[in-house]
Structures are given as C-alpha cells and as structure tokens.
Amino acid sequence: MKYLVVCFSFVLICSASAVPSGKSENGDSAGVSAKIQLVEKVEDFIRANPGVTLTKLDVLRTRSAIYYSLGQRVIGDRVVGVARESASWSTPQNVQLVLNYPANGGYGDIVSYVSILVDQSSNLGSGFIINGGIGQRHITILIEAQNTFYFNYIAEIYAL
C-alpha cells in the first residue's frame, strides 16, 4: 500500500507538472482561483462565515504528504483547473487555502473529481467543501494546515 501511495503521488505530481499553471490540458484558462492566508485559529473561518456547511474531503495521510480528494474520474472528464503554490515561514503557522472553481465565481463545467496534494511540515490538517460540489457547476474548497513551517500544494479540478 505504501508503494502504491508513493507511486500515485509521483504520477499526480508529474501529471500536474505537465499542465502549465494557469492552463488546462486543452489550453483554456485554468479557471481556478487560490489564496493562501495565515490565521491565528482555524476556527476563525467558521466564525467569519456563519451559515456555511462544511463537507469533509476524503483524506489519505502519508509521512510526507496529505492527499485530499472528492468524487471520481469519469469517462469524458478533463482537467478544467490547476493551481499550485509554495510558501514557507521561519516559525510554525496555521494556514488556510481557499480554492474556487470557476475563478470568476460564476458557473463552469460539471465537477466530477477534485485532487489536492499538500506537502507540509506537520501532519495536522483537514479539507472541506464550503460551496458547490461534485455534480455541480462550481466548487469552493477550504484546506487547513496547522503548525507548519511550509505549505506546498498542487490542486486539480476535473469536470465534464
């Protein structure tokens, strides 16, 4: 199982690297907006957004990465958005990443699968859908990381 996770992570990183940031496989604009921000307490998001329902993402933790996913690949889907970024700090931080598809806040293609690979110094974190979702034409995802010196991620959104 450990070998499978390592191989899958390698394939995910290689496939994401093959798609330039800001472009989908067919050359269209990526359509994903992303923002990393530091927070004092991860509960701050919930207090700042009353009424938001959080749906947990599936998570697989390894020694060196956290892999969040939702949905499944289906025949005919394609990458409609890729986002990646790296950040580091000299002291441990609590971090929030908010991903939006489509980036303009409107409606895009029907979301089928979400894949987010996070590399961080701690193994503390969680991921949630806060708006939209699989089978819908938009999705907003919140990834939280606690007590980390660095935060690197690659996110891919697939849709029909």
CSV table of C-alpha atoms in Angstrom, one decimal:
chain,number,residue,atom,x,y,z
A,1,MET,CA,0.0,0.0,0.0
A,2,LYS,CA,2.8,2.4,0.9
A,3,TYR,CA,4.4,1.8,-2.5
A,4,LEU,CA,1.1,2.5,-4.3
A,5,VAL,CA,0.7,5.8,-2.4
A,6,VAL,CA,4.2,6.9,-3.3
A,7,CYS,CA,3.7,5.9,-7.0
A,8,PHE,CA,0.3,7.6,-7.1
A,9,SER,CA,1.8,10.8,-5.6
A,10,PHE,CA,4.6,10.7,-8.1
A,11,VAL,CA,2.2,10.3,-11.0
A,12,LEU,CA,0.0,13.1,-9.7
A,13,ILE,CA,2.9,15.4,-9.4
A,14,CYS,CA,4.2,14.5,-12.8
A,15,SER,CA,0.8,14.9,-14.4
A,16,ALA,CA,0.3,18.3,-12.7
A,17,SER,CA,3.7,19.4,-13.9
A,18,ALA,CA,2.8,18.6,-17.4
A,19,VAL,CA,0.0,21.2,-17.3
A,20,PRO,CA,1.3,24.7,-17.0
A,21,SER,CA,-0.1,26.6,-14.1
A,22,GLY,CA,-2.9,28.7,-15.4
A,23,LYS,CA,-3.8,26.5,-18.3
A,24,SER,CA,-5.9,23.4,-18.7
A,25,GLU,CA,-5.0,20.5,-21.0
A,26,ASN,CA,-6.9,22.0,-23.9
A,27,GLY,CA,-5.1,25.4,-23.5
A,28,ASP,CA,-8.0,27.3,-21.9
A,29,SER,CA,-7.6,29.5,-18.9
A,30,ALA,CA,-7.3,27.4,-15.7
A,31,GLY,CA,-10.5,28.7,-14.1
A,32,VAL,CA,-9.3,28.1,-10.5
A,33,SER,CA,-8.5,30.9,-8.1
A,34,ALA,CA,-6.5,30.1,-5.0
A,35,LYS,CA,-5.4,32.1,-1.9
A,36,ILE,CA,-3.1,31.0,0.9
A,37,GLN,CA,-3.5,33.0,4.1
A,38,LEU,CA,-2.2,32.8,7.7
A,39,VAL,CA,-4.7,32.6,10.5
A,40,GLU,CA,-4.5,32.7,14.3
A,41,LYS,CA,-7.0,30.0,14.8
A,42,VAL,CA,-8.5,27.8,12.1
A,43,GLU,CA,-12.0,28.2,13.7
A,44,ASP,CA,-11.8,31.9,12.5
A,45,PHE,CA,-13.1,30.9,9.1
A,46,ILE,CA,-16.3,29.4,10.6
A,47,ARG,CA,-16.9,32.5,12.7
A,48,ALA,CA,-16.3,34.8,9.7
A,49,ASN,CA,-18.7,32.7,7.5
A,50,PRO,CA,-21.8,31.9,9.6
A,51,GLY,CA,-24.2,29.5,8.0
A,52,VAL,CA,-21.6,27.8,5.8
A,53,THR,CA,-22.0,24.0,5.8
A,54,LEU,CA,-18.6,22.2,5.8
A,55,THR,CA,-18.4,18.8,4.0
A,56,LYS,CA,-15.2,16.9,4.7
A,57,LEU,CA,-13.0,15.8,1.8
A,58,ASP,CA,-11.6,12.2,1.7
A,59,VAL,CA,-8.0,12.3,3.1
A,60,LEU,CA,-5.0,10.0,2.8
A,61,ARG,CA,-2.0,10.9,5.0
A,62,THR,CA,1.5,9.7,4.3
A,63,ARG,CA,4.7,10.5,6.1
A,64,SER,CA,5.5,13.3,3.6
A,65,ALA,CA,2.1,14.5,2.2
A,66,ILE,CA,-1.6,14.8,2.7
A,67,TYR,CA,-3.8,13.8,-0.3
A,68,TYR,CA,-7.3,15.2,-0.3
A,69,SER,CA,-9.9,14.1,-2.9
A,70,LEU,CA,-13.5,14.0,-3.7
A,71,GLY,CA,-15.6,12.3,-6.4
A,72,GLN,CA,-14.1,10.1,-9.1
A,73,ARG,CA,-12.7,10.3,-12.6
A,74,VAL,CA,-15.4,9.6,-15.2
A,75,ILE,CA,-15.2,8.9,-18.9
A,76,GLY,CA,-15.0,12.2,-20.8
A,77,ASP,CA,-13.9,14.4,-17.9
A,78,ARG,CA,-10.9,16.6,-18.3
A,79,VAL,CA,-8.7,19.0,-16.2
A,80,VAL,CA,-10.5,22.3,-16.1
A,81,GLY,CA,-8.3,23.9,-13.5
A,82,VAL,CA,-4.9,23.5,-12.0
A,83,ALA,CA,-3.5,25.6,-9.1
A,84,ARG,CA,-0.2,25.3,-7.3
A,85,GLU,CA,1.8,27.4,-4.9
A,86,SER,CA,4.6,27.1,-2.3
A,87,ALA,CA,5.1,29.1,0.9
A,88,SER,CA,7.4,28.8,3.9
A,89,TRP,CA,7.9,30.6,7.2
A,90,SER,CA,10.6,30.7,9.9
A,91,THR,CA,8.1,29.9,12.6
A,92,PRO,CA,5.2,27.4,12.5
A,93,GLN,CA,2.0,28.9,11.2
A,94,ASN,CA,-1.7,27.9,10.8
A,95,VAL,CA,-2.6,28.2,7.2
A,96,GLN,CA,-5.8,28.3,5.1
A,97,LEU,CA,-6.1,27.7,1.4
A,98,VAL,CA,-9.3,28.6,-0.4
A,99,LEU,CA,-9.8,27.2,-3.9
A,100,ASN,CA,-12.6,28.3,-6.2
A,101,TYR,CA,-13.8,26.8,-9.5
A,102,PRO,CA,-14.5,28.7,-11.7
A,103,ALA,CA,-12.2,31.5,-10.7
A,104,ASN,CA,-14.7,34.2,-11.8
A,105,GLY,CA,-17.3,32.9,-9.3
A,106,GLY,CA,-19.9,32.0,-11.9
A,107,TYR,CA,-20.7,28.6,-13.3
A,108,GLY,CA,-18.4,26.3,-15.2
A,109,ASP,CA,-18.5,22.7,-16.3
A,110,ILE,CA,-19.9,19.9,-14.1
A,111,VAL,CA,-17.3,19.0,-11.5
A,112,SER,CA,-16.5,15.2,-11.4
A,113,TYR,CA,-13.3,14.9,-9.3
A,114,VAL,CA,-11.1,17.0,-7.1
A,115,SER,CA,-7.5,16.1,-6.3
A,116,ILE,CA,-5.3,18.2,-3.9
A,117,LEU,CA,-1.8,17.0,-2.9
A,118,VAL,CA,-0.4,19.0,0.1
A,119,ASP,CA,3.2,18.9,1.3
A,120,GLN,CA,3.6,20.5,4.8
A,121,SER,CA,5.9,20.1,7.8
A,122,SER,CA,3.2,18.8,10.1
A,123,ASN,CA,0.6,16.1,9.6
A,124,LEU,CA,-2.2,18.3,11.0
A,125,GLY,CA,-4.8,19.5,8.6
A,126,SER,CA,-8.2,19.0,7.1
A,127,GLY,CA,-10.1,19.8,3.9
A,128,PHE,CA,-13.7,20.8,3.3
A,129,ILE,CA,-16.2,21.7,0.6
A,130,ILE,CA,-17.8,25.0,1.6
A,131,ASN,CA,-19.8,25.7,-1.5
A,132,GLY,CA,-20.9,23.7,-4.6
A,133,GLY,CA,-19.5,20.2,-5.1
A,134,ILE,CA,-19.4,17.1,-7.2
A,135,GLY,CA,-22.1,17.2,-9.9
A,136,GLN,CA,-22.4,20.9,-9.7
A,137,ARG,CA,-21.0,23.7,-11.9
A,138,HIS,CA,-18.9,25.3,-9.1
A,139,ILE,CA,-17.0,24.3,-6.0
A,140,THR,CA,-15.2,26.1,-3.2
A,141,ILE,CA,-12.7,24.2,-1.1
A,142,LEU,CA,-11.1,25.1,2.2
A,143,ILE,CA,-7.8,23.3,3.2
A,144,GLU,CA,-6.4,24.0,6.7
A,145,ALA,CA,-2.9,23.2,7.9
A,146,GLN,CA,-1.8,23.7,11.5
A,147,ASN,CA,1.6,24.3,13.0
A,148,THR,CA,3.5,24.1,9.7
A,149,PHE,CA,6.8,25.7,8.6
A,150,TYR,CA,5.9,25.2,4.9
A,151,PHE,CA,2.9,24.6,2.7
A,152,ASN,CA,3.1,23.4,-0.9
A,153,TYR,CA,0.2,22.2,-2.9
A,154,ILE,CA,-1.0,21.0,-6.3
A,155,ALA,CA,-4.8,21.1,-6.9
A,156,GLU,CA,-6.6,19.7,-10.0
A,157,ILE,CA,-10.3,20.1,-10.8
A,158,TYR,CA,-11.8,17.7,-13.3
A,159,ALA,CA,-15.2,18.3,-15.0
A,160,LEU,CA,-17.4,17.3,-17.9
